[in-house]
PDB file of C-alpha atoms in Angstrom:
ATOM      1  CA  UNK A 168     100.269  63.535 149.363  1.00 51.00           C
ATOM      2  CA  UNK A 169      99.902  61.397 152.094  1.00 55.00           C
ATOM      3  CA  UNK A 170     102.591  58.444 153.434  1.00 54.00           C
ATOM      4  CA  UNK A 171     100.599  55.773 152.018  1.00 68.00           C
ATOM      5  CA  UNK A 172      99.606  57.257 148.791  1.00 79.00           C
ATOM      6  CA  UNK A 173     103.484  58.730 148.349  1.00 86.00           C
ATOM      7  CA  UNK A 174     104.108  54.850 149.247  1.00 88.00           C
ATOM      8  CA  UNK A 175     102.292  54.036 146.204  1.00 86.00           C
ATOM      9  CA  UNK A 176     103.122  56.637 144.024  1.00 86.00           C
ATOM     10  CA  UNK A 177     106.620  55.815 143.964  1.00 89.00           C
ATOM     11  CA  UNK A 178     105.637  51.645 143.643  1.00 85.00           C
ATOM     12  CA  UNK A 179     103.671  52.310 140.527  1.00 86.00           C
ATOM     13  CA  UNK A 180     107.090  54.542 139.410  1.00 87.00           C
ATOM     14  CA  UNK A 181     109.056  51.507 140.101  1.00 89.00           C
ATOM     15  CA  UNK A 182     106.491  49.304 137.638  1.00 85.00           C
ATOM     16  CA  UNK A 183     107.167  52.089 135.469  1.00 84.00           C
ATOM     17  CA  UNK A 184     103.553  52.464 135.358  1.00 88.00           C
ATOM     18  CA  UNK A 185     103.681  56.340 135.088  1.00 86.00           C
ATOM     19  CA  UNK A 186     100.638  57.305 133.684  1.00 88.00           C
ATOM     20  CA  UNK A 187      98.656  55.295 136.709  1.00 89.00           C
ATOM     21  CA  UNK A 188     101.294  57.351 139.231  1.00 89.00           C
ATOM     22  CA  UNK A 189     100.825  60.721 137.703  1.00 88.00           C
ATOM     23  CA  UNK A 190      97.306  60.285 137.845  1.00 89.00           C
ATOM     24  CA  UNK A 191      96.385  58.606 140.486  1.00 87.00           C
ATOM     25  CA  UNK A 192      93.689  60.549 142.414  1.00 87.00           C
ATOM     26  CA  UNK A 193      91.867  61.291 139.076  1.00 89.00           C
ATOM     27  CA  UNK A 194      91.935  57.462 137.890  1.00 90.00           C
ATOM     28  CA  UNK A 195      90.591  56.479 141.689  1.00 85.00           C
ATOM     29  CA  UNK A 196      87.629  59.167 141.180  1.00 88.00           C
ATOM     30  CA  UNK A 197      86.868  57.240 138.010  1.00 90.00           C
ATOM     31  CA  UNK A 198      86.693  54.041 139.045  1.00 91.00           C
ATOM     32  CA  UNK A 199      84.544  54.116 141.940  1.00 88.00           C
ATOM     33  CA  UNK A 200      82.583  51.211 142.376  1.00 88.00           C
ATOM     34  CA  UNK A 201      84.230  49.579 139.623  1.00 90.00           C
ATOM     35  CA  UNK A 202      85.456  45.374 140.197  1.00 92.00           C
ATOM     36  CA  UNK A 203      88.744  44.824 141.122  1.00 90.00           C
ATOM     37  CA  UNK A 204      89.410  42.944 137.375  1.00 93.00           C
ATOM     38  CA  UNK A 205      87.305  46.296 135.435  1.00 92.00           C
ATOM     39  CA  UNK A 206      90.340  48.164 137.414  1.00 89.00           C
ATOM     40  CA  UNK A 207      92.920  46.396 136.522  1.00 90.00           C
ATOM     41  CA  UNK A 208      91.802  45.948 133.265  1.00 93.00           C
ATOM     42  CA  UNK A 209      91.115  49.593 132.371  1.00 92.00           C
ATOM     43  CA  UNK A 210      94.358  50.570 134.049  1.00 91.00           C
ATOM     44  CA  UNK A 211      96.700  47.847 131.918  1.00 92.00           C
ATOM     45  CA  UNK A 212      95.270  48.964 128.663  1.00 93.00           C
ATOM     46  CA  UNK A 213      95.805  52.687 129.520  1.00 93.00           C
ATOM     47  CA  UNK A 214      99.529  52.092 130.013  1.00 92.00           C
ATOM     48  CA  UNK A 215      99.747  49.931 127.442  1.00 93.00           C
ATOM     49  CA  UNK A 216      98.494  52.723 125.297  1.00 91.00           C
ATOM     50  CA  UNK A 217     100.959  54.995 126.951  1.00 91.00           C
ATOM     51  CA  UNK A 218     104.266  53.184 126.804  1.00 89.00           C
ATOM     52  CA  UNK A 219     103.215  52.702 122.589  1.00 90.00           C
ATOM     53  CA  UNK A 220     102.980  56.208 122.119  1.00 91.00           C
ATOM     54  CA  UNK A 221     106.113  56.841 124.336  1.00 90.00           C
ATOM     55  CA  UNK A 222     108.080  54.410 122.487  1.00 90.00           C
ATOM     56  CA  UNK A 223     106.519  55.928 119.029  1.00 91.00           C
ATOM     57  CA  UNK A 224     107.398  59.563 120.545  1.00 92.00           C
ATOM     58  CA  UNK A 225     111.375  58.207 121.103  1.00 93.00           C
ATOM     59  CA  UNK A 226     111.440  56.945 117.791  1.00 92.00           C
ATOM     60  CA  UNK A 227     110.509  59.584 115.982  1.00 94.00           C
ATOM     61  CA  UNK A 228     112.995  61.742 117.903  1.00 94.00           C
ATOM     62  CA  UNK A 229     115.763  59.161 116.712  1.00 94.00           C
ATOM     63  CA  UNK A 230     114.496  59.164 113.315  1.00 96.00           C
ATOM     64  CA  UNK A 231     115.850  62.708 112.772  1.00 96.00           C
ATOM     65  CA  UNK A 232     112.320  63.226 110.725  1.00 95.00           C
ATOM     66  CA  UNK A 233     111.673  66.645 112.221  1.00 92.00           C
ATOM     67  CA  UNK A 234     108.981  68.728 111.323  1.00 90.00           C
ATOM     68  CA  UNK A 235     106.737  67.936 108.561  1.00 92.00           C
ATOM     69  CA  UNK A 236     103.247  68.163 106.585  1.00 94.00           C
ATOM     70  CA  UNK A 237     101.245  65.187 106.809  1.00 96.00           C
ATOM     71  CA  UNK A 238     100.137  63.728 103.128  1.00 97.00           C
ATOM     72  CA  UNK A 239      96.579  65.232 103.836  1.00 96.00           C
ATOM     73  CA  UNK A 240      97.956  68.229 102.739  1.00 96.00           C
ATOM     74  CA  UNK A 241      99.903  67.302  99.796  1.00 97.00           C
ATOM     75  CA  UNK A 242      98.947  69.694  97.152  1.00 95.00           C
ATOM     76  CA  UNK A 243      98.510  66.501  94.116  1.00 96.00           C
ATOM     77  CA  UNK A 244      97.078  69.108  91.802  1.00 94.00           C
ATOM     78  CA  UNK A 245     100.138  71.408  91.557  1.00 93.00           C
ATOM     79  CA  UNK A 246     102.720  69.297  89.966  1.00 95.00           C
ATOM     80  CA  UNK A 247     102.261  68.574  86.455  1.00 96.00           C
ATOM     81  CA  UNK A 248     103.118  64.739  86.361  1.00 97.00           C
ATOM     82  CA  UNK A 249     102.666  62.868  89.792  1.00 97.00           C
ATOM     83  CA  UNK A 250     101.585  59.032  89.514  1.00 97.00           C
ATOM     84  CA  UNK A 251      98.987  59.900  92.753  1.00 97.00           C
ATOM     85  CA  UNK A 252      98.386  56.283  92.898  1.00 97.00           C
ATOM     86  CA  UNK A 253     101.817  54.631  93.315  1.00 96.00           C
ATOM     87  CA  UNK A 254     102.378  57.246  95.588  1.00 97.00           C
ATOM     88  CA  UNK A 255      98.741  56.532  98.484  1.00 97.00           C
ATOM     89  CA  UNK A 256      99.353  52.678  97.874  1.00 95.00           C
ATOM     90  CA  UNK A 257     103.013  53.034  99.526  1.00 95.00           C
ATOM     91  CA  UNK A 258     101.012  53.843 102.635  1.00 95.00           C
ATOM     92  CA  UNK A 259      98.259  51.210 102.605  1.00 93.00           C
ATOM     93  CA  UNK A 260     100.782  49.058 102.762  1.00 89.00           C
ATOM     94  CA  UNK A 261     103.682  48.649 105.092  1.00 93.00           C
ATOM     95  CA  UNK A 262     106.361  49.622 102.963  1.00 93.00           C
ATOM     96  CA  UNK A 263     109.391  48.765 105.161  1.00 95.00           C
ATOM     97  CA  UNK A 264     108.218  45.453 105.114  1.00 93.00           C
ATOM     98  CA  UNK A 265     107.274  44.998 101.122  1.00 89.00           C
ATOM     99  CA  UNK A 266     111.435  44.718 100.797  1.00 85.00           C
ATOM    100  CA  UNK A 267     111.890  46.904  97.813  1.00 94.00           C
ATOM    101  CA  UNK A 268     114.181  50.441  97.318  1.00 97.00           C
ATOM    102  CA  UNK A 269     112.284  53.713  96.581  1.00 98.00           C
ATOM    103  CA  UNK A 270     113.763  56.258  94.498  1.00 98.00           C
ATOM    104  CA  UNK A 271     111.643  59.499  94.036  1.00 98.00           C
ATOM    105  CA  UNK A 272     113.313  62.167  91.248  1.00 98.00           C
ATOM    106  CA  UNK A 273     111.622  65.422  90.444  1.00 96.00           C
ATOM    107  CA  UNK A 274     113.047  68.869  90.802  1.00 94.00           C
ATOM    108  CA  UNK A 275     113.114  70.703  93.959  1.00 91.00           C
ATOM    109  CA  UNK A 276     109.985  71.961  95.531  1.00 92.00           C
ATOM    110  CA  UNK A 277     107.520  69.059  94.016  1.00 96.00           C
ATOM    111  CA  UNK A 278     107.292  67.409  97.555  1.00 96.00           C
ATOM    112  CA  UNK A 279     109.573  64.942  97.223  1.00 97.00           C
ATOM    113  CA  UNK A 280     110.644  65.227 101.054  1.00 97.00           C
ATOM    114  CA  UNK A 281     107.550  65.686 102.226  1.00 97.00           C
ATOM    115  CA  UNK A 282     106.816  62.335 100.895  1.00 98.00           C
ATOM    116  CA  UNK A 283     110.193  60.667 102.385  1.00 98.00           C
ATOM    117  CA  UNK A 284     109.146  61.929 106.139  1.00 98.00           C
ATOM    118  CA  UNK A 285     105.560  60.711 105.777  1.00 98.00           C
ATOM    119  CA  UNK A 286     107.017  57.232 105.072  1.00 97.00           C
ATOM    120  CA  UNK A 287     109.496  57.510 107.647  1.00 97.00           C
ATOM    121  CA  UNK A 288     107.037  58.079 110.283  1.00 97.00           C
ATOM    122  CA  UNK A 289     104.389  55.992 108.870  1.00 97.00           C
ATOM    123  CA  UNK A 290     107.517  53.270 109.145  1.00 96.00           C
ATOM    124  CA  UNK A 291     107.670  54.543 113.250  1.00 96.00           C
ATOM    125  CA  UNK A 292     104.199  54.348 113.694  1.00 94.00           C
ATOM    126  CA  UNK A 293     103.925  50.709 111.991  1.00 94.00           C
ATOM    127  CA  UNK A 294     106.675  49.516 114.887  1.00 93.00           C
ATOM    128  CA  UNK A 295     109.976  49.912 112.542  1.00 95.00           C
ATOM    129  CA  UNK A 296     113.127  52.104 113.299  1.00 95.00           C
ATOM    130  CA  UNK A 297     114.142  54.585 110.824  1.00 97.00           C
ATOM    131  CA  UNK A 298     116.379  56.897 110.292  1.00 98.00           C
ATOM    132  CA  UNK A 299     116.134  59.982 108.135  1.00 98.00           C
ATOM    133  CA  UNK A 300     119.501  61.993 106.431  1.00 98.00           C
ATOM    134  CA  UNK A 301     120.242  64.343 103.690  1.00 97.00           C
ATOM    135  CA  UNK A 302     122.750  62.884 101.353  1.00 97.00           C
ATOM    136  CA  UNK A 303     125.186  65.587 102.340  1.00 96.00           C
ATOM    137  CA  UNK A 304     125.450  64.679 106.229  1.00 97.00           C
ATOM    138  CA  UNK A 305     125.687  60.642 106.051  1.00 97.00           C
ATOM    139  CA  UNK A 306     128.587  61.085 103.184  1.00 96.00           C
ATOM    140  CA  UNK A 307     129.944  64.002 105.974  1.00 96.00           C
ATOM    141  CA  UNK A 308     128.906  61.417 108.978  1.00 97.00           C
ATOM    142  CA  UNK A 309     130.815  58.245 107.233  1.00 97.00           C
ATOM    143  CA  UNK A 310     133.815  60.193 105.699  1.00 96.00           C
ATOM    144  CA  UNK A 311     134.505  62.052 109.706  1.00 96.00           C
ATOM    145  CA  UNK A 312     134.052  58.632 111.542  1.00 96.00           C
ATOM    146  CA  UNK A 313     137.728  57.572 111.927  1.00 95.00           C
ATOM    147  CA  UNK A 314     137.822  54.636 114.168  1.00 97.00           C
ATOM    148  CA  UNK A 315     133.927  54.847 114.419  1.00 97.00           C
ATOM    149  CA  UNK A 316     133.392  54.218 110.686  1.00 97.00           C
ATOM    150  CA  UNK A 317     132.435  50.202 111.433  1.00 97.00           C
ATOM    151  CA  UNK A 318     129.787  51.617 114.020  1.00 97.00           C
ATOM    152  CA  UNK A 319     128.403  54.017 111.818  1.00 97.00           C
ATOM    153  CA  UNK A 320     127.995  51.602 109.163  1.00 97.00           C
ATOM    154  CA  UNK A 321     126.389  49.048 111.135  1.00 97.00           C
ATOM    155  CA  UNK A 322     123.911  52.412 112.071  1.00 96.00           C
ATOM    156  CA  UNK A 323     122.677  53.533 109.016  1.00 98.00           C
ATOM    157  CA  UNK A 324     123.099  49.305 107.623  1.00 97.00           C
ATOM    158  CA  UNK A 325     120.525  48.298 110.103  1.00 96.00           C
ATOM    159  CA  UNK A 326     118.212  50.760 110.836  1.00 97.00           C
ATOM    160  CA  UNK A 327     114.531  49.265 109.419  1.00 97.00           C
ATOM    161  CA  UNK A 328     113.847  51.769 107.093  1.00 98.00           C
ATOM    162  CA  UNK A 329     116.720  54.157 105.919  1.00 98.00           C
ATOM    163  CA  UNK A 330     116.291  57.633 104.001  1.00 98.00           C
ATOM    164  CA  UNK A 331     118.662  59.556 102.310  1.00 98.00           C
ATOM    165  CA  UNK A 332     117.413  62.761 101.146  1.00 97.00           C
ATOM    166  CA  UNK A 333     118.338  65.250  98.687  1.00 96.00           C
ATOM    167  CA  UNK A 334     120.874  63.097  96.306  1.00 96.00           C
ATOM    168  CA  UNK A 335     122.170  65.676  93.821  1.00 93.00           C
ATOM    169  CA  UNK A 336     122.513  69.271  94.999  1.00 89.00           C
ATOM    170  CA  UNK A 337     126.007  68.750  95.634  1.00 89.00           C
ATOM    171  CA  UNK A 338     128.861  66.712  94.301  1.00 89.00           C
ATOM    172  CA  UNK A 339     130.904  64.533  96.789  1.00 89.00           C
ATOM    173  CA  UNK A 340     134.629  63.131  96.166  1.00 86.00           C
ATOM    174  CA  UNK A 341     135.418  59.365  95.161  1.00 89.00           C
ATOM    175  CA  UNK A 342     135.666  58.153  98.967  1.00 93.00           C
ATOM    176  CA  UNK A 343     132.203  59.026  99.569  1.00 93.00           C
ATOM    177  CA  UNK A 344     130.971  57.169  97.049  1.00 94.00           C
ATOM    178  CA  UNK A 345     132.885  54.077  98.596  1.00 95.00           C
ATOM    179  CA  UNK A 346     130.989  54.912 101.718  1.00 95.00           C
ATOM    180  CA  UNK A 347     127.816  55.263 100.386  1.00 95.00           C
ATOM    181  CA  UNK A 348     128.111  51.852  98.423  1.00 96.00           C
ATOM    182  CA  UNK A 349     129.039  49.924 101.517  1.00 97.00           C
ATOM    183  CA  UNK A 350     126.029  51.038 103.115  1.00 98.00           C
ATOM    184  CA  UNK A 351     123.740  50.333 100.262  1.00 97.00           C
ATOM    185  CA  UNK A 352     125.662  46.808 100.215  1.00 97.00           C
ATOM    186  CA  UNK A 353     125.193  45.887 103.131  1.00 97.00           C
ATOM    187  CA  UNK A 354     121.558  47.067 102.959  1.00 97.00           C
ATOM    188  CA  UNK A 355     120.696  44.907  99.476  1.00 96.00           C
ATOM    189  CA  UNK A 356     118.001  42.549  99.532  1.00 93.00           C
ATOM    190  CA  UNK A 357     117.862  42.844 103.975  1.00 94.00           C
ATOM    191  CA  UNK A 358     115.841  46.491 104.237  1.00 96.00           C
ATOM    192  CA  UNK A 359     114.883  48.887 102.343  1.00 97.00           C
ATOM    193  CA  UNK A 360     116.109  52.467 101.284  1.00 98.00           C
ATOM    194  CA  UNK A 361     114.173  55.626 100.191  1.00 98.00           C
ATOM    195  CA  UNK A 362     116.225  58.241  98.235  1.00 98.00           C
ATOM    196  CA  UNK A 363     115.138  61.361  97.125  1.00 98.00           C
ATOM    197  CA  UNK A 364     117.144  63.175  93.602  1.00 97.00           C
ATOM    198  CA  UNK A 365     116.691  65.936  91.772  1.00 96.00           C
ATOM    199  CA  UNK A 366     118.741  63.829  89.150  1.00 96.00           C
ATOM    200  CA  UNK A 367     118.128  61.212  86.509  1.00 95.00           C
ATOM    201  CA  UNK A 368     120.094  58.252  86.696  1.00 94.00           C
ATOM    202  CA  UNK A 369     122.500  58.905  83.419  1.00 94.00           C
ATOM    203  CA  UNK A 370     123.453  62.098  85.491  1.00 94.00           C
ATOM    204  CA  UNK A 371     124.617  60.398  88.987  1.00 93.00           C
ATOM    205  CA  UNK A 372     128.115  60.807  87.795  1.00 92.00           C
ATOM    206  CA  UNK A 373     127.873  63.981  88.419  1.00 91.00           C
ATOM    207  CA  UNK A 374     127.480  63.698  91.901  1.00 92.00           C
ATOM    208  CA  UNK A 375     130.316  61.580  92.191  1.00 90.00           C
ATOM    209  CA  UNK A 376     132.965  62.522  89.220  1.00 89.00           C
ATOM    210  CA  UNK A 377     135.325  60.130  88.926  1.00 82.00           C
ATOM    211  CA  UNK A 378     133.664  58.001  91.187  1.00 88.00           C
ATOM    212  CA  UNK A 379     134.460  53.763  89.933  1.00 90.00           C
ATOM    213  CA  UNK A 380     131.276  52.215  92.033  1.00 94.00           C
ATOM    214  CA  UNK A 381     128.806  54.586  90.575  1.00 94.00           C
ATOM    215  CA  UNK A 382     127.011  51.819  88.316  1.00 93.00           C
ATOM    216  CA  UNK A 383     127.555  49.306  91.635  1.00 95.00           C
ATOM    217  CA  UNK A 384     125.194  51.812  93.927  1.00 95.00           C
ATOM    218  CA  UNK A 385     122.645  51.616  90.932  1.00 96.00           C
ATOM    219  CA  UNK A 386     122.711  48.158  89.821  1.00 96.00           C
ATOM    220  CA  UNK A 387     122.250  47.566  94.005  1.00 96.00           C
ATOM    221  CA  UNK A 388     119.788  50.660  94.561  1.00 96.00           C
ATOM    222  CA  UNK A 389     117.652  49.728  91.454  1.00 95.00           C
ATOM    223  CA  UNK A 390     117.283  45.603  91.709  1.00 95.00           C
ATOM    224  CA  UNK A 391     114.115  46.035  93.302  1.00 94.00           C
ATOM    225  CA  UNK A 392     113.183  49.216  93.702  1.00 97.00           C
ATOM    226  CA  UNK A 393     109.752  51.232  92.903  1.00 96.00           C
ATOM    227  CA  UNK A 394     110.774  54.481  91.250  1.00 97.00           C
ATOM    228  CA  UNK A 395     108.148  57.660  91.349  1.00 98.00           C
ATOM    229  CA  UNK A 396     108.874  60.551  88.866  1.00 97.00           C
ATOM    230  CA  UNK A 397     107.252  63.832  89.931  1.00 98.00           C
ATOM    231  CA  UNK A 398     107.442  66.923  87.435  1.00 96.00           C
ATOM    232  CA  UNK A 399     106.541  70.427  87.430  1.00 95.00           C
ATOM    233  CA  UNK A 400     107.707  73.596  88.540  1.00 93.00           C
ATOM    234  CA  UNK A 401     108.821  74.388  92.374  1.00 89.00           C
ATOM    235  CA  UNK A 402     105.379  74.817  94.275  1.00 74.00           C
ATOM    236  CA  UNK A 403     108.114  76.996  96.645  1.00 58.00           C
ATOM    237  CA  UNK A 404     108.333  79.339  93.789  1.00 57.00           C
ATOM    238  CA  UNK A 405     104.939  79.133  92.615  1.00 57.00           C
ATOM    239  CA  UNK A 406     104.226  80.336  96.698  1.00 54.00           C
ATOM    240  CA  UNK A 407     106.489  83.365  96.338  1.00 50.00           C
ATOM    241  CA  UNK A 408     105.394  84.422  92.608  1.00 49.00           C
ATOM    242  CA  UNK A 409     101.517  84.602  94.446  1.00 48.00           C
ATOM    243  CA  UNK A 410     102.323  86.693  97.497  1.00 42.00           C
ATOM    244  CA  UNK A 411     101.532  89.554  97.156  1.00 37.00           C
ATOM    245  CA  UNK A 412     104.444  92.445  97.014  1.00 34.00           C
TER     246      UNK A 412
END
């Protein structure tokens, strides 16, 4: 690269217009005999383009989402009670901002996660932060903090969309439940939560025994909340029982 074009290389780095410095000789080639405005024009709406997918990309990383199927692939005909419906108008719309709770209950393997990391990163790709946690590792996360616990709060209280996963599988002591009703306080009527259960409501003592704030969480969780009920067998066992041995 020569002086002058190293010259510009690193200005465009210092506009933090990366794309345009990483592909510099390519974008000149395509813009011969272009205006000076076309240029400038076609150049500010590729970074634009650029720095909204970057910012979607670091997003998405801090979501904790991870890997996922995209609805497309949802398999609607396996379970035998889904409301389909309810389900595709939570992503015409922009969910995080409709201001209600979600609560989806069905046994496992009836793509109830699936469904909580779709709206997760539809929530990313609509310009919202979210965050996305098994039940077992924010009761874990709050009941470790120590000095941190106000911090953590204030996390998983402000984050645009929050999703707590997997509600039931295992049981969690009293102090937990304090923890998990201080976020959903703080949460109440500001932003909204998705929760996933494998649990009716009568049976959330269980996951807390002993637990005083267990009607609190629901009477908070529940106030306005949309609640989908999927049932059927595990399509992860209905997988296994086809392959063949």
């Amino acid at each position: 690269m020569q002086h002058t074009d190293q010259e510009l290389f690193n200005h465009l780095t210092a506009l933090r217009l990366r794309y345009t410095a990483e592909n510099l000789e390519n974008l000149t080639a395509s813009l011969s005999g272009r205006t000076p405005r076309e240029i400038l024009s076609h150049i500010t709406a590729i970074e634009l383009a650029e720095q909204k997918n970057r910012s979607i990309a670091r997003r998405l990383a801090a979501a904790g989402i991870g890997r996922y199927k995209r609805m497309e692939d949802f398999d609607w005909k396996h379970p035998l009670e889904i409301n389909r419906a309810k389900i595709e108008n939570l992503f015409l719309n922009d969910f995080t901002k409709l201001g209600k709770n979600l609560v989806i209950i069905g046994t496992q393997g009836l793509g109830k996660t699936m469904i909580a990391r779709n709206l997760a990163a539809k929530a990313v790709h609509n310009g919202h932060t979210a965050r996305f946690i098994t039940a077992s590792k924010i009761c874990s996360d709050l009941l470790c903090a120590g000095h941190r616990l106000e911090s953590r709060l204030r996390y998983y209280a402000n984050v645009d969309l929050l999703i707590i996963d997997e509600l039931g599988y295992l049981s969690y002591q009293d102090k937990a439940a304090d923890m998990l009703f201080e976020v959903i306080s703080r949460r109440y009527e500001k932003s909204p939560i998705v929760l996933t259960t494998n649990l009716t409501f009568a049976e959330w003592p269980q996951v807390f025994p002993g637990a005083a704030c267990v009607s609190s969480i629901l009477d908070r969780l529940i106030h306005h909340c949309e609640i989908i009920q999927i049932k059927g067998p595990s399509y992860r066992k209905k997988r296994d029982d086809e392959t063949p041995r």
